[in-house]
PDB file of C-alpha atoms in Angstrom:
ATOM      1  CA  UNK T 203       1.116  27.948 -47.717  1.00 60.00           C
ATOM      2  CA  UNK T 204      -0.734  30.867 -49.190  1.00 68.00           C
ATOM      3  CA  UNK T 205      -3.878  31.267 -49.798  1.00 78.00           C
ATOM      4  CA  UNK T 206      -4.752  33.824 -53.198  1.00 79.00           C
ATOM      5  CA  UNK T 207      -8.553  34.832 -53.058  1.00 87.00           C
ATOM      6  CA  UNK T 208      -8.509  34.460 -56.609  1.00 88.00           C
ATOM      7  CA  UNK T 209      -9.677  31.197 -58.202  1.00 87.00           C
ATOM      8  CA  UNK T 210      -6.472  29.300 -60.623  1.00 89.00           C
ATOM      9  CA  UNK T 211      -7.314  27.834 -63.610  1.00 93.00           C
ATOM     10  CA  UNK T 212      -6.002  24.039 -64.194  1.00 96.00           C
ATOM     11  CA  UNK T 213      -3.197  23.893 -67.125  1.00 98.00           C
ATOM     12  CA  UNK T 214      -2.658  21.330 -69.678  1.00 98.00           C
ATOM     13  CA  UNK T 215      -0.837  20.128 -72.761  1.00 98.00           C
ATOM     14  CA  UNK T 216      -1.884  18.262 -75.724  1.00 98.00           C
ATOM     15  CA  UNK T 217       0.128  16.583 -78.309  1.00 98.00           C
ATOM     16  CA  UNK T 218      -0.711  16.989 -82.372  1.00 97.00           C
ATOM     17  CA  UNK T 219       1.954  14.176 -83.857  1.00 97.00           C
ATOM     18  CA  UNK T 220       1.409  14.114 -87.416  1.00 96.00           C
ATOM     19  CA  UNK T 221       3.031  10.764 -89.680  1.00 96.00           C
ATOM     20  CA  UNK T 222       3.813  10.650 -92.844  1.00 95.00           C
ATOM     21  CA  UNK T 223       4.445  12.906 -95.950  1.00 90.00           C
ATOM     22  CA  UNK T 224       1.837  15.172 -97.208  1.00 86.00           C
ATOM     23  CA  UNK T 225      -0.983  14.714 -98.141  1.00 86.00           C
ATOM     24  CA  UNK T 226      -0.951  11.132 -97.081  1.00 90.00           C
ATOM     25  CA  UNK T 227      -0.638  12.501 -93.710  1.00 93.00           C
ATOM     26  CA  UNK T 228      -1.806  10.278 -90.397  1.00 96.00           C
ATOM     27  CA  UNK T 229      -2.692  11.693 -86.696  1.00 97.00           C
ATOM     28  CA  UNK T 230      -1.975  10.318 -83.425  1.00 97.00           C
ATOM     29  CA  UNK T 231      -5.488  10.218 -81.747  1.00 97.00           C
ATOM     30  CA  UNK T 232      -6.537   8.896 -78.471  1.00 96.00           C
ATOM     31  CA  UNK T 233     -10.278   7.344 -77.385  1.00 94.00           C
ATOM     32  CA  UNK T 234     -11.221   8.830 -74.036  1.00 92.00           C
ATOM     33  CA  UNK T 235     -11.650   6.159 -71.338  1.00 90.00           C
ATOM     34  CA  UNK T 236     -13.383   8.696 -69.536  1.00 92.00           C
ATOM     35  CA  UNK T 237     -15.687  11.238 -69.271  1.00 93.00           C
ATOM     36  CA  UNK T 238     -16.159  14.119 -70.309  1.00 95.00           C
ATOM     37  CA  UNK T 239     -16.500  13.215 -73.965  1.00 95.00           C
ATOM     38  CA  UNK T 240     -15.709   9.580 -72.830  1.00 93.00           C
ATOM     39  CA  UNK T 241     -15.282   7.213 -75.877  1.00 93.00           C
ATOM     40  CA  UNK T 242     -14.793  10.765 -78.120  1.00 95.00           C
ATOM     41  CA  UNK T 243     -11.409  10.701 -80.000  1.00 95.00           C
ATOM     42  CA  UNK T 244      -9.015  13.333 -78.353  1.00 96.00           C
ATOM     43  CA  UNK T 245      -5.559  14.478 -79.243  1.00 97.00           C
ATOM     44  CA  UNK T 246      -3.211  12.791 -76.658  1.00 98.00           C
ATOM     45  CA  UNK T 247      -2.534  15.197 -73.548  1.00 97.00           C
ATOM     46  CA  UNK T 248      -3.434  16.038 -69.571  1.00 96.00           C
ATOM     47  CA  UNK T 249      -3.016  17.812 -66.598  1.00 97.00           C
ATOM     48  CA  UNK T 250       0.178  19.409 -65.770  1.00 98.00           C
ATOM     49  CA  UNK T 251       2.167  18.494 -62.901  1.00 97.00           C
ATOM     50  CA  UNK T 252       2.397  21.424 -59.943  1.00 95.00           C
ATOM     51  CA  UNK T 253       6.545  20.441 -60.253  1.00 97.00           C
ATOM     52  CA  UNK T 254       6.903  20.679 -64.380  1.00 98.00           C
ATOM     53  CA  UNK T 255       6.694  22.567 -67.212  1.00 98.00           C
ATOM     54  CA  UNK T 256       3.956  21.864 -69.870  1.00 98.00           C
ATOM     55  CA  UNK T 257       6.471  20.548 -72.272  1.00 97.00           C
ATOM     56  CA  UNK T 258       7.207  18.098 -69.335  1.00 97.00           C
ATOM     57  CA  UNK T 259       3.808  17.243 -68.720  1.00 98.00           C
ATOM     58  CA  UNK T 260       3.526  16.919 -73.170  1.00 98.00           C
ATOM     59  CA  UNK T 261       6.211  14.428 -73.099  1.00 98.00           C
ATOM     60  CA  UNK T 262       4.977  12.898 -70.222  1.00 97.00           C
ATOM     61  CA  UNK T 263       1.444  12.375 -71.118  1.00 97.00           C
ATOM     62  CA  UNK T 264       2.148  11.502 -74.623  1.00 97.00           C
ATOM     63  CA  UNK T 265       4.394   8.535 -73.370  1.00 97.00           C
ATOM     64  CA  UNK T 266       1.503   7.620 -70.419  1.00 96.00           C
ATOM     65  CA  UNK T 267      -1.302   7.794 -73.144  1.00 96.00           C
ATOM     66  CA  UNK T 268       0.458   5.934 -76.398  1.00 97.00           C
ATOM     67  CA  UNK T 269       3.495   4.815 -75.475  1.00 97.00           C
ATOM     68  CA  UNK T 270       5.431   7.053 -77.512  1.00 97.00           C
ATOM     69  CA  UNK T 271       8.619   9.040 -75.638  1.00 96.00           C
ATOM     70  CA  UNK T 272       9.407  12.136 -78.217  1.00 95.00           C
ATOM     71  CA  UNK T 273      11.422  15.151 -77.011  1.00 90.00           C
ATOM     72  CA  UNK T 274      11.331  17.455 -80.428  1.00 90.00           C
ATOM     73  CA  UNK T 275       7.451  19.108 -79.571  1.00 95.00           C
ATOM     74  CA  UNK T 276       7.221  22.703 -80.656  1.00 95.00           C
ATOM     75  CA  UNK T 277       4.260  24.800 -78.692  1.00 96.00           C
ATOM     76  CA  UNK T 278       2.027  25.311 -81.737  1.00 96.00           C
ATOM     77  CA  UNK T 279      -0.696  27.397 -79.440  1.00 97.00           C
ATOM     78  CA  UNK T 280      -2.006  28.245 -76.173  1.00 98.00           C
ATOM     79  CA  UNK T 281      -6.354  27.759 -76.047  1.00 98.00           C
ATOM     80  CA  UNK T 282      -8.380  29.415 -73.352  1.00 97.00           C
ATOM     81  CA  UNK T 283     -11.409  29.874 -74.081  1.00 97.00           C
ATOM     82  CA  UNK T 284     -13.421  30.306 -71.028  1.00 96.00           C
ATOM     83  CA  UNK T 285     -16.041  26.885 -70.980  1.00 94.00           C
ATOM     84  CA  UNK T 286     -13.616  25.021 -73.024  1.00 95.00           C
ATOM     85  CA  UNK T 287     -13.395  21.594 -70.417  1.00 95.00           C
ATOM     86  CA  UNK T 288     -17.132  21.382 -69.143  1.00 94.00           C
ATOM     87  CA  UNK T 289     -14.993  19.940 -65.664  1.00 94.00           C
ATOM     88  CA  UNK T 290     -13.455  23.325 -64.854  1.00 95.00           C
ATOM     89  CA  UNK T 291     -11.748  26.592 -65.953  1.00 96.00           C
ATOM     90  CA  UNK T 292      -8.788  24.931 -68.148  1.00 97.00           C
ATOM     91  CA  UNK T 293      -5.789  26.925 -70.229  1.00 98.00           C
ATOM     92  CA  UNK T 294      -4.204  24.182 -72.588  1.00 98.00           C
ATOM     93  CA  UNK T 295      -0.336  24.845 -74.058  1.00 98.00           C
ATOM     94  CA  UNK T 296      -0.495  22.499 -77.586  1.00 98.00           C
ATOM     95  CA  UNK T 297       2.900  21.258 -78.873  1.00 98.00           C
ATOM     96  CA  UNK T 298       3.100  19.666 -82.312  1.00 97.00           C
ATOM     97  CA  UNK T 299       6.065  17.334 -84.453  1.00 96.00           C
ATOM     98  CA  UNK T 300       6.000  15.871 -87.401  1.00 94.00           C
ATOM     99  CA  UNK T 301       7.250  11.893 -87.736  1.00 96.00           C
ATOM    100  CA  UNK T 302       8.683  10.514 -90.819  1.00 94.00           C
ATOM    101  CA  UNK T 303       6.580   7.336 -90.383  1.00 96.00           C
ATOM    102  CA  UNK T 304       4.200   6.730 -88.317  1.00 97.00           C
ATOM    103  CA  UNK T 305       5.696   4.686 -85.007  1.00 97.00           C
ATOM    104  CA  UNK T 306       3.798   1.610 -82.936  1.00 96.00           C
ATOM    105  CA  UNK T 307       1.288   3.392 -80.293  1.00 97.00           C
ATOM    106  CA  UNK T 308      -0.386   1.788 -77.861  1.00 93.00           C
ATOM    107  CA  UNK T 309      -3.614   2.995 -75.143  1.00 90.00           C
ATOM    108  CA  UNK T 310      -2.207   3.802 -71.837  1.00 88.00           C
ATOM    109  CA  UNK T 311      -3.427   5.593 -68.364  1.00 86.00           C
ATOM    110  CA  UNK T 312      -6.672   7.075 -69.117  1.00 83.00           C
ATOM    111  CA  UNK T 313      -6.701   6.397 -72.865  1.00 85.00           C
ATOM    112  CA  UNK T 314      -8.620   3.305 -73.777  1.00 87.00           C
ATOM    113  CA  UNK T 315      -7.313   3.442 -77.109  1.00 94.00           C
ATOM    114  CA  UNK T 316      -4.196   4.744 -79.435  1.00 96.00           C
ATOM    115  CA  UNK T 317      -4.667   4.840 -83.061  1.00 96.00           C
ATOM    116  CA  UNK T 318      -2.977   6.514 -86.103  1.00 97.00           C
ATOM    117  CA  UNK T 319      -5.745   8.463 -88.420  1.00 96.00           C
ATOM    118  CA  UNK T 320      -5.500   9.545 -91.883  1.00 95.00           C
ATOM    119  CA  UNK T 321      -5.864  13.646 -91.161  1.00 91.00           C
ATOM    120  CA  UNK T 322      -8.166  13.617 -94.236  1.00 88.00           C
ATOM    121  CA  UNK T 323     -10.495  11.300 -92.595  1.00 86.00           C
ATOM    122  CA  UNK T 324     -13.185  13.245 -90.920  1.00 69.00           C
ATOM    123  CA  UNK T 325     -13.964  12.933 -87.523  1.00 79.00           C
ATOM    124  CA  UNK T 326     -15.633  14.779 -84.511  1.00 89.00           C
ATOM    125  CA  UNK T 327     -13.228  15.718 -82.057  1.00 96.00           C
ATOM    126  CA  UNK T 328     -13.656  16.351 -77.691  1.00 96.00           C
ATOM    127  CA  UNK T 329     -12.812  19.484 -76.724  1.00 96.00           C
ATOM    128  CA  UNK T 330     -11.500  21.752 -78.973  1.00 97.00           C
ATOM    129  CA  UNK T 331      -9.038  19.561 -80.179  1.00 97.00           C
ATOM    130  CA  UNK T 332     -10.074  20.149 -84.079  1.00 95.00           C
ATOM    131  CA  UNK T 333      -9.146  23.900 -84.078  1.00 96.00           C
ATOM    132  CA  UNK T 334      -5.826  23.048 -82.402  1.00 97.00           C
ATOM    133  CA  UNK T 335      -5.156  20.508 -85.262  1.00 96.00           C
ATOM    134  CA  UNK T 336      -5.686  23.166 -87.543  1.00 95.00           C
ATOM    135  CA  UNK T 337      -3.083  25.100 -85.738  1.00 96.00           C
ATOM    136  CA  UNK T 338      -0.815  22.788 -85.470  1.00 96.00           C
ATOM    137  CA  UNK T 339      -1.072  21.724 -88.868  1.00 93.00           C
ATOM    138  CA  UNK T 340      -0.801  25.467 -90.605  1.00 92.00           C
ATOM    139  CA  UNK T 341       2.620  26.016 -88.040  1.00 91.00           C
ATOM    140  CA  UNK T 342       3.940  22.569 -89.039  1.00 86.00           C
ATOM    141  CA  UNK T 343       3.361  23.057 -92.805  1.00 78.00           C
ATOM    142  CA  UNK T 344       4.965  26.664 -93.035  1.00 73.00           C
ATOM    143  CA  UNK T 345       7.888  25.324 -91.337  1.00 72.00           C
ATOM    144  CA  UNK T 346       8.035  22.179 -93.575  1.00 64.00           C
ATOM    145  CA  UNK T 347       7.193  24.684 -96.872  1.00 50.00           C
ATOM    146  CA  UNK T 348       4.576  21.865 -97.959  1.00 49.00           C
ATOM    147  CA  UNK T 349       1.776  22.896-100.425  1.00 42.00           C
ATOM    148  CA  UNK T 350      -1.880  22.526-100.100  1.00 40.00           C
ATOM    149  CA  UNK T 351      -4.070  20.470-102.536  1.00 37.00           C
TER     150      UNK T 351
END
C-alpha cells in the first residue's frame, strides 16, 4: 500500500428529505446518539465507505439511521469548511428529495432518534447542517417552481 505524506480528509454525505407540500413542509431530522453534538438534532448522514460512492454511502446511511431506503437523492452541495466536524478535517457531499408525504422513520445505528419536523419550526442544528438545509431547500424549490411566503 502507499503511503501519501499528505494528510486525507474523511468524506461524508448527509440527507435533506423534505415531506409534504409547501409551506406545510416537514424535515427528516435525526438526534445524535453520540458525541460530538450528542443529543443535537442532525440531518441524517455518515462516513463514506473506502469501496462506495457518496450517493452509496447517502442511501446507505439514510436507511441505517431512519429506516428509510430512497434512491432519487440529488447532490444539492458539497461543504468544506476547514473546522467544520470538531473530530477531524471532514468534506461532506449533501443530497436532497422531496416526498409527497411524509413516510414512517424510525432511529437506527448511531441515531437515537428519527423524527419528521415542520421546516418552519425553529431549531438549532449540529454541524452545519442549517446552511445545508438552506441549500437544499433553495435547489429543491427552483426545481419544484414553488413560491415563497
Amino acid at each position: 500500500m502507499f503511503n501519501y505524506k499528505y494528510p486525507h480528509p474523511a468524506v461524508t454525505a448527509d440527507c435533506v428529505v423534505f415531506a409534504g407540500e409547501w409551506p406545510e413542509t416537514s424535515i427528516l431530522l435525526v438526534k445524535r446518539a453520540h458525541e460530538p453534538y450528542k443529543d443535537y438534532w442532525a440531518l441524517p448522514g455518515g462516513f463514506m465507505n473506502i469501496d462506495e460512492t457518496t450517493q452509496q454511502a447517502a442511501v446507505r446511511e439514510l436507511q441505517e439511521e431512519t429506516g428509510l431506503m430512497l434512491n432519487s437523492l440529488r447532490c444539492t452541495g458539497v461543504y468544506d469548511a476547514v473546522g467544520r466536524d470538531p473530530r477531524e478535517r471532514v468534506i461532506s457531499v449533501a443530497y436532497a428529495t422531496w416526498l409527497n408525504e411524509e413516510l414512517p422513520v424510525s432511529g437506527g445505528d448511531d441515531a437515537a432518534e428519527a423524527l419528521w419536523v415542520p421546516l418552519k419550526k425553529a431549531f438549532p442544528l449540529a454541524f452545519d447542517h442549517l446552511q445545508i438545509v438552506d441549500d437544499a431547500l433553495s435547489c429543491l424549490r427552483d426545481n419544484k417552481n414553488l413560491g415563497t411566503d
